Coordinates of C-alpha atoms and ligand atoms in Angstrom, one line a residue:
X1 CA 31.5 -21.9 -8.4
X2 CA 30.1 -18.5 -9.9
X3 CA 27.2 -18.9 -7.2
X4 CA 27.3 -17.8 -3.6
X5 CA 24.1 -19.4 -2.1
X6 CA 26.1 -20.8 0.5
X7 CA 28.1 -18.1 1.4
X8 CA 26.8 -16.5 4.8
X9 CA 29.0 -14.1 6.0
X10 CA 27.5 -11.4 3.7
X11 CA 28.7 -8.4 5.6
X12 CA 32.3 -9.8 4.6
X13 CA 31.4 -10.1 1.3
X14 CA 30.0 -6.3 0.8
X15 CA 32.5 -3.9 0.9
X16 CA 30.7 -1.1 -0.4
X17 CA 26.6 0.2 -0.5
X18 CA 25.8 1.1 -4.3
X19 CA 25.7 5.3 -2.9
X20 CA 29.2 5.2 -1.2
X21 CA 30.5 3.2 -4.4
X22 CA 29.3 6.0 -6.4
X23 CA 30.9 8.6 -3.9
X24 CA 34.1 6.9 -3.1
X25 CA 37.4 7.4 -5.7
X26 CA 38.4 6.5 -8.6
X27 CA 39.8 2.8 -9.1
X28 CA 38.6 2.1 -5.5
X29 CA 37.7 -1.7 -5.5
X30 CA 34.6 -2.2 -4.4
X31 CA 31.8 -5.5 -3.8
X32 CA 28.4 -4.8 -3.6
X33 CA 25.3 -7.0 -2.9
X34 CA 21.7 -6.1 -4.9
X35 CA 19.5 -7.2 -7.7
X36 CA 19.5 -6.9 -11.2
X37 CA 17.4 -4.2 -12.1
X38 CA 18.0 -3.7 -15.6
X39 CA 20.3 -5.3 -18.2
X40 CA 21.6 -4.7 -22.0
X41 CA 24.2 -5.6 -24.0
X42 CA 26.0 -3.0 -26.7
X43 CA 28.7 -4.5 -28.6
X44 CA 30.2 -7.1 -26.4
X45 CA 30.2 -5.0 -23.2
X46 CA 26.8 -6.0 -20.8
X47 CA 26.1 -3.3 -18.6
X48 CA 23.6 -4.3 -15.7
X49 CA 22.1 -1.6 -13.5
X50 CA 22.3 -2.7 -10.0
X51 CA 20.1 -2.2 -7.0
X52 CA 20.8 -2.1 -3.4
X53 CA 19.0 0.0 -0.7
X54 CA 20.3 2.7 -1.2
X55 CA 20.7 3.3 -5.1
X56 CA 21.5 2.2 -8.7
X57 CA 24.7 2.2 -10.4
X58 CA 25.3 0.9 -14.0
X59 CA 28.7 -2.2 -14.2
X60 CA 29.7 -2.9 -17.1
X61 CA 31.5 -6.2 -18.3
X62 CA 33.8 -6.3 -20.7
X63 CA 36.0 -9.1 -22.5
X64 CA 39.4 -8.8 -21.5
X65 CA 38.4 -6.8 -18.1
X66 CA 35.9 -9.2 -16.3
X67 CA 37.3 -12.7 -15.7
X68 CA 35.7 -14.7 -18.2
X69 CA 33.7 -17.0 -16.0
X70 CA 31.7 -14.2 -14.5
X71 CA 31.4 -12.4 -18.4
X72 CA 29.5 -15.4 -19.1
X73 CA 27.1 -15.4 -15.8
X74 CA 26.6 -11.7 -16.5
X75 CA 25.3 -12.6 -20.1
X76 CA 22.6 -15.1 -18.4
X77 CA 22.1 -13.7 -15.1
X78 CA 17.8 -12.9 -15.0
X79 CA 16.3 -9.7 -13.8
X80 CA 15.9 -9.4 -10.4
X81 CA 18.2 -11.9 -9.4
X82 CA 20.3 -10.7 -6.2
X83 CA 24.1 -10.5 -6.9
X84 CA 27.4 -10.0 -6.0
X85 CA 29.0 -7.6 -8.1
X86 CA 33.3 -6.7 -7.4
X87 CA 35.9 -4.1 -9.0
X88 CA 36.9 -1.1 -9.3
X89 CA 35.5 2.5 -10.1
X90 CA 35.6 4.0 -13.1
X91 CA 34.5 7.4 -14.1
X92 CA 32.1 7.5 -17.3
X93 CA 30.5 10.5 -18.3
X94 CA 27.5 8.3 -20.1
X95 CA 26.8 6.8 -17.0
X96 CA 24.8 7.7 -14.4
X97 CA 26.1 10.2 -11.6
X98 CA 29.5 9.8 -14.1
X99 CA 30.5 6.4 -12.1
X100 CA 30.3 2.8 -13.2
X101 CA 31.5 -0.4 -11.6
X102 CA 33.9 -2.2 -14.4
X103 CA 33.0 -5.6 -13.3
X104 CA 36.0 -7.7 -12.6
X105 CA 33.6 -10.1 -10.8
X106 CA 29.9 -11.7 -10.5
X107 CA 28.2 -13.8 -8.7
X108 CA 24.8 -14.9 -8.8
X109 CA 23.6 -15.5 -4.8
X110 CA 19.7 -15.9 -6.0
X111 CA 18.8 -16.9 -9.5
X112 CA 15.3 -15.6 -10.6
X113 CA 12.6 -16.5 -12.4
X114 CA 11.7 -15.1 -15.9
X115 CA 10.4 -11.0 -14.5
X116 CA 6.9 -10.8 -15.3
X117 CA 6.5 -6.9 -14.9
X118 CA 7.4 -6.0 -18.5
X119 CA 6.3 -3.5 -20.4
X120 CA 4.1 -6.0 -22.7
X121 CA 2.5 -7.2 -19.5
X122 CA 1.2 -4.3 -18.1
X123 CA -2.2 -4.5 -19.9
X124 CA -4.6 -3.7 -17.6
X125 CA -4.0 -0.8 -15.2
X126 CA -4.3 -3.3 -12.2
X127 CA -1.6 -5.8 -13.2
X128 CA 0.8 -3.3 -11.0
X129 CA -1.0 -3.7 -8.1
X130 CA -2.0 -7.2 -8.4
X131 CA 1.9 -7.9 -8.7
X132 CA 2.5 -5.3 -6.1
X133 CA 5.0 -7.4 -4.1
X134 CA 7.5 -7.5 -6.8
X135 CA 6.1 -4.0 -8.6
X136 CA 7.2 -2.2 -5.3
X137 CA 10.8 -2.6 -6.9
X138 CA 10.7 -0.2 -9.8
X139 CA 12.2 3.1 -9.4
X140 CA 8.7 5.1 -9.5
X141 CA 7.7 3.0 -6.5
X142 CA 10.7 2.9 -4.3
X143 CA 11.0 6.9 -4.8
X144 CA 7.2 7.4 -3.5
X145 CA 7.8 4.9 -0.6
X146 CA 10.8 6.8 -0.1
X147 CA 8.9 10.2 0.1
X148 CA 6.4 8.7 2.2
X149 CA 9.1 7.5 4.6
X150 CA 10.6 10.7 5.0
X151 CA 7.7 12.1 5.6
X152 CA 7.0 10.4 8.3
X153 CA 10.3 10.4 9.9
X154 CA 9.8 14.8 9.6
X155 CA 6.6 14.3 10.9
X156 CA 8.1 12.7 14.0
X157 CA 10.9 15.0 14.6
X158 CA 8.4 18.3 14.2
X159 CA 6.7 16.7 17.3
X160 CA 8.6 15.8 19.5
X161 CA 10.6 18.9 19.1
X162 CA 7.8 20.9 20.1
X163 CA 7.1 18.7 23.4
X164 CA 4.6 16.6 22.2
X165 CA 4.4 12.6 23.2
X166 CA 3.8 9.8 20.8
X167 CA 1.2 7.8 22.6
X168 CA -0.2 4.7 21.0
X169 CA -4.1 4.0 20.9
X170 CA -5.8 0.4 20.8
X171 CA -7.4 -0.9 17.3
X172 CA -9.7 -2.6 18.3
X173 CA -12.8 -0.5 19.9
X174 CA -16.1 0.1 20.7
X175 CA -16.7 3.4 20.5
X176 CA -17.2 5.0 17.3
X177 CA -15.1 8.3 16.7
X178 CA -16.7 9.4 12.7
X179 CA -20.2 7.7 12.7
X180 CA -21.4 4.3 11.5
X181 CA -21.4 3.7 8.2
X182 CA -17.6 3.6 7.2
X183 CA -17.5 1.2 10.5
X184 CA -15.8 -2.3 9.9
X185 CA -17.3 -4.9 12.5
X186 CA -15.9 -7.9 14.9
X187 CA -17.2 -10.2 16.6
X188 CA -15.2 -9.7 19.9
X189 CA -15.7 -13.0 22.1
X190 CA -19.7 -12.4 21.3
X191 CA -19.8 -9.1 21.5
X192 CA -19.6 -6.1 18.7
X193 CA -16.2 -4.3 18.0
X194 CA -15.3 -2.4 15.7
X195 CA -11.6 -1.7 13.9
X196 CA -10.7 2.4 15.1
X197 CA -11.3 5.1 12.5
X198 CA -9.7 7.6 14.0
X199 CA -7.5 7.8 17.6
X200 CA -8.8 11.2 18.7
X201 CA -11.0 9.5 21.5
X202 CA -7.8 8.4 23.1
X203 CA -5.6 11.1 22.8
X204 CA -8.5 13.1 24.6
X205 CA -8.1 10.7 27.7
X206 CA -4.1 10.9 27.1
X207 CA -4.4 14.7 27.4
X208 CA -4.9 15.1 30.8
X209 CA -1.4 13.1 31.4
X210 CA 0.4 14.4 28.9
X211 CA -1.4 17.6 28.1
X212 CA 0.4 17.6 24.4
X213 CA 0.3 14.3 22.5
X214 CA 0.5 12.7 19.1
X215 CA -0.7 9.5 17.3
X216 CA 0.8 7.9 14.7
X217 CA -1.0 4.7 13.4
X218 CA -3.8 2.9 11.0
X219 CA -7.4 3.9 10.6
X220 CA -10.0 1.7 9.0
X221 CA -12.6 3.1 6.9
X222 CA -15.3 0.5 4.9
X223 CA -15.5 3.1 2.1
X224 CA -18.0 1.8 -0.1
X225 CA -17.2 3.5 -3.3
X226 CA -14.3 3.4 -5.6
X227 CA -12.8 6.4 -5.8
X228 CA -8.9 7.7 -6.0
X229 CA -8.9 9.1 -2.4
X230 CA -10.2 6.4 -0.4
X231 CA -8.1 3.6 1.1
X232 CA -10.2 1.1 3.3
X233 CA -6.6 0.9 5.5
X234 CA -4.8 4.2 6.1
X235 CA -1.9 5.6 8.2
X236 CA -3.3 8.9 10.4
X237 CA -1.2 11.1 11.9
X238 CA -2.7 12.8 14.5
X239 CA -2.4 15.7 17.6
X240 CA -4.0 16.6 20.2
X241 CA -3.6 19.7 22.7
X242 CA -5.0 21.0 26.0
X243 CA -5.9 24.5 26.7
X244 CA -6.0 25.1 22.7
X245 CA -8.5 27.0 20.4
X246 CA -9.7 25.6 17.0
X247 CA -6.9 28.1 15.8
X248 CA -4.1 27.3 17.8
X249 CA -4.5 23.9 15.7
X250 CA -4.7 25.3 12.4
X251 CA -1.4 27.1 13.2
X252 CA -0.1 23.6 14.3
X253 CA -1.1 22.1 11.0
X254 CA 0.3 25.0 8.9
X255 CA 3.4 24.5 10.5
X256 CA 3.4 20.7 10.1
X257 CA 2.6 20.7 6.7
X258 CA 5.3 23.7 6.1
X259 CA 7.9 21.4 8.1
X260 CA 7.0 18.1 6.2
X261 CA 7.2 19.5 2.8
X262 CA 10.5 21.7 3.2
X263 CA 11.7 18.3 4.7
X264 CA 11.0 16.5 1.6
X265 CA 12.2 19.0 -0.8
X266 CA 15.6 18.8 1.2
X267 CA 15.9 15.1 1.5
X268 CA 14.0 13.8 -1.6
X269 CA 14.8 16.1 -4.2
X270 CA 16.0 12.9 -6.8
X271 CA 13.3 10.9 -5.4
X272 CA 11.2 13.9 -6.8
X273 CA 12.8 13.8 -9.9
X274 CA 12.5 10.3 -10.7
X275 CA 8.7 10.4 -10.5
X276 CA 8.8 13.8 -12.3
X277 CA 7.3 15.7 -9.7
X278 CA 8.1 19.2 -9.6
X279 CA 7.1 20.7 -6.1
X280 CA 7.9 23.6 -4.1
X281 CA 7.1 24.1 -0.1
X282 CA 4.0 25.8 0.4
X283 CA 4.6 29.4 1.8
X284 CA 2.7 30.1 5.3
X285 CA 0.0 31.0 6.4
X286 CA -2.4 29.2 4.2
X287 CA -5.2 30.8 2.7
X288 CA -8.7 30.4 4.5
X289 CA -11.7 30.2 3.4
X290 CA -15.4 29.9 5.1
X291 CA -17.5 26.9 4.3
X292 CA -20.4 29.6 2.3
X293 CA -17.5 31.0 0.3
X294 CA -16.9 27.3 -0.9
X295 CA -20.5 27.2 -1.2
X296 CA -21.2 29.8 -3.5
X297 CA -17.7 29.1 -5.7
X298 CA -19.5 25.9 -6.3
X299 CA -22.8 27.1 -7.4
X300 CA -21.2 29.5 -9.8
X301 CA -19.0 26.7 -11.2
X302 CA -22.2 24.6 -12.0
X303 CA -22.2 22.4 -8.4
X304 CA -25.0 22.9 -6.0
X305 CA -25.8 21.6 -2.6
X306 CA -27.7 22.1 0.4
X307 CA -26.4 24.0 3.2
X308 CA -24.9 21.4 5.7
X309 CA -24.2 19.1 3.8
X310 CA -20.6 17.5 3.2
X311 CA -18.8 19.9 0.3
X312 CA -19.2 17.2 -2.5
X313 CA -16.1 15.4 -3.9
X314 CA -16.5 17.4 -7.2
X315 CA -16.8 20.6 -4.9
X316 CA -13.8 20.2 -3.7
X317 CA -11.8 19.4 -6.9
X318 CA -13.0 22.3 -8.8
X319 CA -12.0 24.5 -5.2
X320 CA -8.8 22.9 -4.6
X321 CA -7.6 23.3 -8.5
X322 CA -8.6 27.1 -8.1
X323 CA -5.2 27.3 -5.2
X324 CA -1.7 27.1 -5.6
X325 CA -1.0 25.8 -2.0
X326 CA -3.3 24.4 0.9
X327 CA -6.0 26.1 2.4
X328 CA -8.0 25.9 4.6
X329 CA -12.2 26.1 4.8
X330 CA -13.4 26.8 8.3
X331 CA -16.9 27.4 9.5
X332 CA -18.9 23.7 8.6
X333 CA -22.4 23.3 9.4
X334 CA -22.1 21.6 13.0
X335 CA -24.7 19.0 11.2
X336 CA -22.3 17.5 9.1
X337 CA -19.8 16.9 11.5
X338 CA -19.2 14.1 13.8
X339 CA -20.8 14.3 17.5
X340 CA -18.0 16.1 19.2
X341 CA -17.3 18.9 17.4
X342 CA -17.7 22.2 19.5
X343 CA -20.5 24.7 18.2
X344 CA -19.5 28.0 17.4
X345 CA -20.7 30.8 20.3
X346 CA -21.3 33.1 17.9
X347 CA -23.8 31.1 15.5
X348 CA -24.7 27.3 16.9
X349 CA -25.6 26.2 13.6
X350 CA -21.5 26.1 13.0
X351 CA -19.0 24.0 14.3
X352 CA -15.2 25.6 15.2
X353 CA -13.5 23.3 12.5
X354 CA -11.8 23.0 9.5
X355 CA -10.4 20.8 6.2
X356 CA -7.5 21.7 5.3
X357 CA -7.5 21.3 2.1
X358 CA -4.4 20.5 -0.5
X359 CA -4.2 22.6 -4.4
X360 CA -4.8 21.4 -7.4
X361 CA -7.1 19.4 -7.3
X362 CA -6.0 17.0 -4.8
X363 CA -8.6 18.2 -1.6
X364 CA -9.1 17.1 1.9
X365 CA -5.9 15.9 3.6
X366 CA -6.4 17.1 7.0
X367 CA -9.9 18.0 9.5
X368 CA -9.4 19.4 13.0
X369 CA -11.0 21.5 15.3
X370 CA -12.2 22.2 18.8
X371 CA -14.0 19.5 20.9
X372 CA -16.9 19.9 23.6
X373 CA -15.2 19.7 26.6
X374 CA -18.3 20.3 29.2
X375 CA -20.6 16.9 30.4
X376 CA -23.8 18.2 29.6
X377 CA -23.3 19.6 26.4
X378 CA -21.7 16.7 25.0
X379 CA -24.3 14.1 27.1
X380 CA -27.2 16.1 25.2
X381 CA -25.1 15.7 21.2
X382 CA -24.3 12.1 22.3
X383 CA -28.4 11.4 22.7
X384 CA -29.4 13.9 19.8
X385 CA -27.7 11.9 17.5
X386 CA -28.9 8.7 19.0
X387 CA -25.0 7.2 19.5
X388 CA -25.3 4.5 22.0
X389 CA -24.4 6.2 25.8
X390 CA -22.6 3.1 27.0
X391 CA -20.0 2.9 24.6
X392 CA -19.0 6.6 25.6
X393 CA -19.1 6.2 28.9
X394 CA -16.1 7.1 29.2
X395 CA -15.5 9.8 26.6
X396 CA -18.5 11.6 28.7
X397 CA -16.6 10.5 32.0
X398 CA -13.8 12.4 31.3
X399 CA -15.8 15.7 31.2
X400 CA -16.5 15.2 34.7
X401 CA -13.0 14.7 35.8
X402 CA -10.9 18.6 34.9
X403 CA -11.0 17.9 31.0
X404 CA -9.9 21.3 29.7
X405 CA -10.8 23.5 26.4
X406 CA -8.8 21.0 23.8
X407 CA -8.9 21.2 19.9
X408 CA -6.6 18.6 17.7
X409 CA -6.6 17.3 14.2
X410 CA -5.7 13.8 12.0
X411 CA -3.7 14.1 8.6
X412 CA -3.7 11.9 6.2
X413 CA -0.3 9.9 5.4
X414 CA -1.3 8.5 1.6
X415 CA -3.6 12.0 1.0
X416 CA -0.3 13.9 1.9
X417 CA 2.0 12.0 0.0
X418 CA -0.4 12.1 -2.7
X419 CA -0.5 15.5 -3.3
X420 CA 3.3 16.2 -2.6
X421 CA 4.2 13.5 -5.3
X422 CA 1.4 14.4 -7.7
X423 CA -0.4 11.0 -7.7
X424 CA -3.8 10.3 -10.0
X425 CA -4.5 7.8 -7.5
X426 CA -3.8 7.1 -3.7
X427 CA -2.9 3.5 -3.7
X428 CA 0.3 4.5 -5.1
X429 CA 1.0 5.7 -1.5
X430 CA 1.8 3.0 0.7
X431 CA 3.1 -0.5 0.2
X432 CA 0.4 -2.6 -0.1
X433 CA -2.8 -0.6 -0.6
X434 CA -6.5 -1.8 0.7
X435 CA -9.3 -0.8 -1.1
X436 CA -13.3 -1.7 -1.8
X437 CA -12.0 -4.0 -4.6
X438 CA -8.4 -5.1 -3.5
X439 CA -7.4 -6.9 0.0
X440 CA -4.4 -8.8 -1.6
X441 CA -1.4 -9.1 -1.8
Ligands
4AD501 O1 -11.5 13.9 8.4 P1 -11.4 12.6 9.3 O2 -12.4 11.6 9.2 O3 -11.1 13.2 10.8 C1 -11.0 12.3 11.9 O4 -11.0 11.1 11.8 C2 -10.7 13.1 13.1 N1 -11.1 12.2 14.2 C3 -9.2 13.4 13.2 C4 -8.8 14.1 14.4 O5 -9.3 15.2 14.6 N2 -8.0 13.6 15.3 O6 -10.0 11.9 8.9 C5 -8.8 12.7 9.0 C6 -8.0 12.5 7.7 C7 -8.7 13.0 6.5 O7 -8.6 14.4 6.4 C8 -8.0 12.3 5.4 O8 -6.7 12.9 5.1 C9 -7.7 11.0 6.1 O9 -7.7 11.2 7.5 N3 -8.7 10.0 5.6 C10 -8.5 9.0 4.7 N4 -7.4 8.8 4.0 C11 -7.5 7.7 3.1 N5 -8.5 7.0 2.9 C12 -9.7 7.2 3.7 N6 -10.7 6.4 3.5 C13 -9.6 8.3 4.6 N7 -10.5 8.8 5.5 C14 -9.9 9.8 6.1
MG502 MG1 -12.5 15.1 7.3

C-alpha cells in the first residue's frame, strides 16, 4: 500500500528534516515527512518541491530510479498533501541550494483536496486572507511569520539579559490605560469590563517588586477605520523601569530596536530574500525631532493642524518617508496624550514623551515616556479629564505607597515587523489578523 495513514510511529519513519537533508552528503539516504508545495513534470522526470518546518527541497522521480509504484503516486499526488518522501542525495546545480532528493520512494500519508489558492483564484485582494488558514503556507507568508518569530524570540533575550522580568498582566480590566473610544466592552457578571489596551497600568504596580519589568502580550483596540496600520487585536511588547527619565527609555528603545533588527538580519537573511526585502540595521542613536519641528515640516508640505492635536496619519507618512532609519519626535502637547503622562517642568503645556517613529513611510511603532508618579498631581489629571476615580483606585493608590520617578514604553509587534519586512499592509504580520472588517478565520 503506497499510503501510510496508518502508520504512527512517524519519528521512525523520518530520518531526515528537509534543512539537514540539504546539508548532509552526497548519496546519504534520507526520508522526510512534509507537503507538496509545488509540482511539475518535464519530460518524464516529476519534480515535487517539498515542505517541512524547516525548508523546501526539490525530489525528482524518474523512470528507472523511483520504484514504479511510487512514480505513479508521484504523478497524482495533489498539492498540499503531506508525504513521505525516501532516497538518496544528489547534487544538482539547477536545483535549489544545489541538492535534490532522487526519489526512490513516496508515500502519500494525507491525500488533499483540489488547492484552491491558485493564481486564477486570487481575484480579489481578500481571497488570501479569507483563506488565511491554508494561505499561511506559501513561502511569502511563512518567511514573515518567521521574521516575526524571531523577533520576538530577540526581543526576549535583549530583556532578560539586561535584568528585566517578564511579568504577565490580566485581559480583562476595568481601568482604561489610552481613553475610551478604542475600548471594546464586556459584560463581566453584570458589571462593565473592558478587554486591556495596553499593560502599562500593571507593570507600574509590578515595579515596585521588580523594579525592571517587561510585558509581552495582546492589546485590543476597536479601531473604527480601515486603515493599513490598525489591527483591532495586536501583540505589544512592553517595559517598564523605576528610577528612570523619559530618556533613559528612549535609550532603552534605541537599543531594542538596534538589537531586534541586527538579530533579524543575522537570523533571517533568506527569509528576507524570499519576500524581497532588502534591509539593513538601523545605526544608533536615532535621530530626534520635537513635536513643532514635525509641525511646521507638515505645513510646508501642504498638511496643517492645530497645535495639540494628534500628528495626522498623513503627517506622519510624508515625515517618516523624509528618514532613512527611526526617529524619534519628542515634546507632544500634554493634551493629546493619555492621563498619565508626566508634564514637562520646563513648559506644562508638554508632556516628557515620545513616538518613535519608523522611515519610509511606515510611522508610529513605538510611544513611551515618563509617568506622574506623585498622588495629587495625578488625582487632579484623573478628575480633569473626567476618568472615573474608582476604577483607578488603585493606580492612584500606588502613589501613596514609595512609587518612584518611572518612565516605560509599548512597541508594536505587527508595526515592527511591518516596517522591517516592507509590508503595504499590517495584516500580513501575524497569523490570523483582526480587523474592523475581518474577525475570521
Ligand atoms: O501608542 P500606544 O497607544 O501606547 C500605549 O498603549 C502605552 N500605554 C504603551 C506603554 O507606554 N507601555 O500603543 C503602543 C504601540 C503603538 O506605538 C503601536 O506600535 C502599537 O502599540 N499599536 C497598534 N498596533 C496595531 N494596531 C493598533 N490598533 C495599535 N494601536 C497601538
Ligand atoms: Mg502612540
Amino acid at each position: 500500500m503506497n499510503n501510510l495513514s496508518g502508520e504512527t510511529n512517524w519519528l521512525n519513519v523520518r530520518t531526515h528534516s528537509v534543512l539537514e537533508a540539504v546539508k548532509s552528503g552526497r548519496e546519504d539516504y534520507v526520508r522526510l515527512l512534509g507537503w507538496v508545495a509545488s509540482k511539475r513534470a518535464i519530460g518524464g522526470i516529476v519534480f515535487v518541491m517539498l515542505r517541512d518546518g524547516s525548508g523546501f527541497i526539490q525530489v525528482a522521480g524518474k523512470k528507472g530510479v523511483t520504484d514504479e509504484e511510487s512514480l505513479e503516486v508521484m504523478k497524482r499526488v495533489s498539492l498540499e498533501s503531506a508525504a513521505m518522501v525516501g532516497g538518496p542525495i544528489r547534487e544538482d546545480e539547477r536545483a535549489p541550494h544545489g541538492r535534490e532528493l532522487s526519489v526512490k520512494e513516496f508515500k502519500i500519508i494525507s491525500l488533499a483536496d483540489k488547492w484552491p489558492i491558485t493564481k486564477s483564484a486570487i481575484k480579489s485582494p481578500s481571497f488570501l486572507y479569507d483563506n488565511r488558514h491554508l494561505s499561511i503556507r506559501g513561502r511569502k507568508a511563512i518567511s514573515i511569520l518567521k521574521i516575526r518569530a524571531e523577533s520576538i524570540y530577540s526581543s526576549l533575550e535583549f530583556f532578560t539579559k539586561r535584568g528585566f522580568t517578564l511579568i504577565n498582566a490580566p485581559m480583562l480590566v476595568q481601568s482604561a490605560c489610552e481613553g475610551g473610544a478604542t475600548l471594546f466592552n464586556l459584560d463581566y457578571f453584570g458589571k462593565v469590563a473592558f478587554l486591556t489596551q495596553s499593560a502599562q497600568l500593571y507593570e507600574e504596580a509590578a515595579i515596585c517588586a521588580f523594579e525592571k519589568v517587561f510585558v509581552l502580550q495582546p492589546a485590543f483596540r476597536a479601531e473604527r477605520s480601515k486603515t493599513t496600520k490598525h489591527l483591532t487585536e495586536f501583540w505589544m511588547l512592553e517595559a517598564e523601569q523605576a528610577f528612570a527619565t523619559h530618556s533613559d527609555v528612549m535609550k532603552l528603545e534605541e537599543d531594542l530596536v538596534s538589537h531586534m533588527t541586527n538579530h533579524i538580519v543575522d537570523e533571517c537573511s533568506e527569509e528576507l530574500k524570499t519576500i524581497g526585502r532588502r534591509f539593513s540595521p538601523p545605526t544608533t542613536p536615532f535621530p530626534r525631532i520635537t513635536y513643532d519641528e514635525a509641525r511646521n515640516t507638515a505645513r510646508r508640505k501642504g498638511i496643517v493642524f492645530e497645535w495639540g492635536d494628534d500628528i495626522p496619519t498623513e503627517a506622519e507618512k510624508v515625515l517618516s518617508r523624509s528618514f532613512d532609519r527611526p526617529f524619534f519626535i519628542t515634546g507632544y502637547p500634554l493634551k493629546a496624550r493619555s492621563f498619565y503622562h508626566m508634564a514637562d517642568p520646563k513648559d506644562g503645556r508638554i508632556s516628557l514623551s515620545s513616538d518613535l517613529m519608523a522611515p519610509e513611510g511606515y510611522g508610529e511603532i513605538a510611544t513611551g515616556g515618563q509617568r506622574i508618579h506623585e498622588y495629587d498631581t495625578l488625582l487632579e489629571r484623573v478628575k480633569k479629564q473626567d476618568l472615573p476615580i474608582e476604577s483607578f483606585s488603585w493606580y492612584l493608590d500606588l502613589r501613596r505607597y514609595g512609587l518612584p520617578p518611572h518612565s516605560g514604553f509599548g512597541i508594536g509587534i505587527e508595526r515592527l515587523v511591518r516596517w522591517i519586512c516592507g509590508l503595504r499592509h499590517i495584516r500580513a504580520s501575524t497569523l490570523f489578523p483582526r480587523t474592523i472588517t475581518r474577525i475570521s478565520p
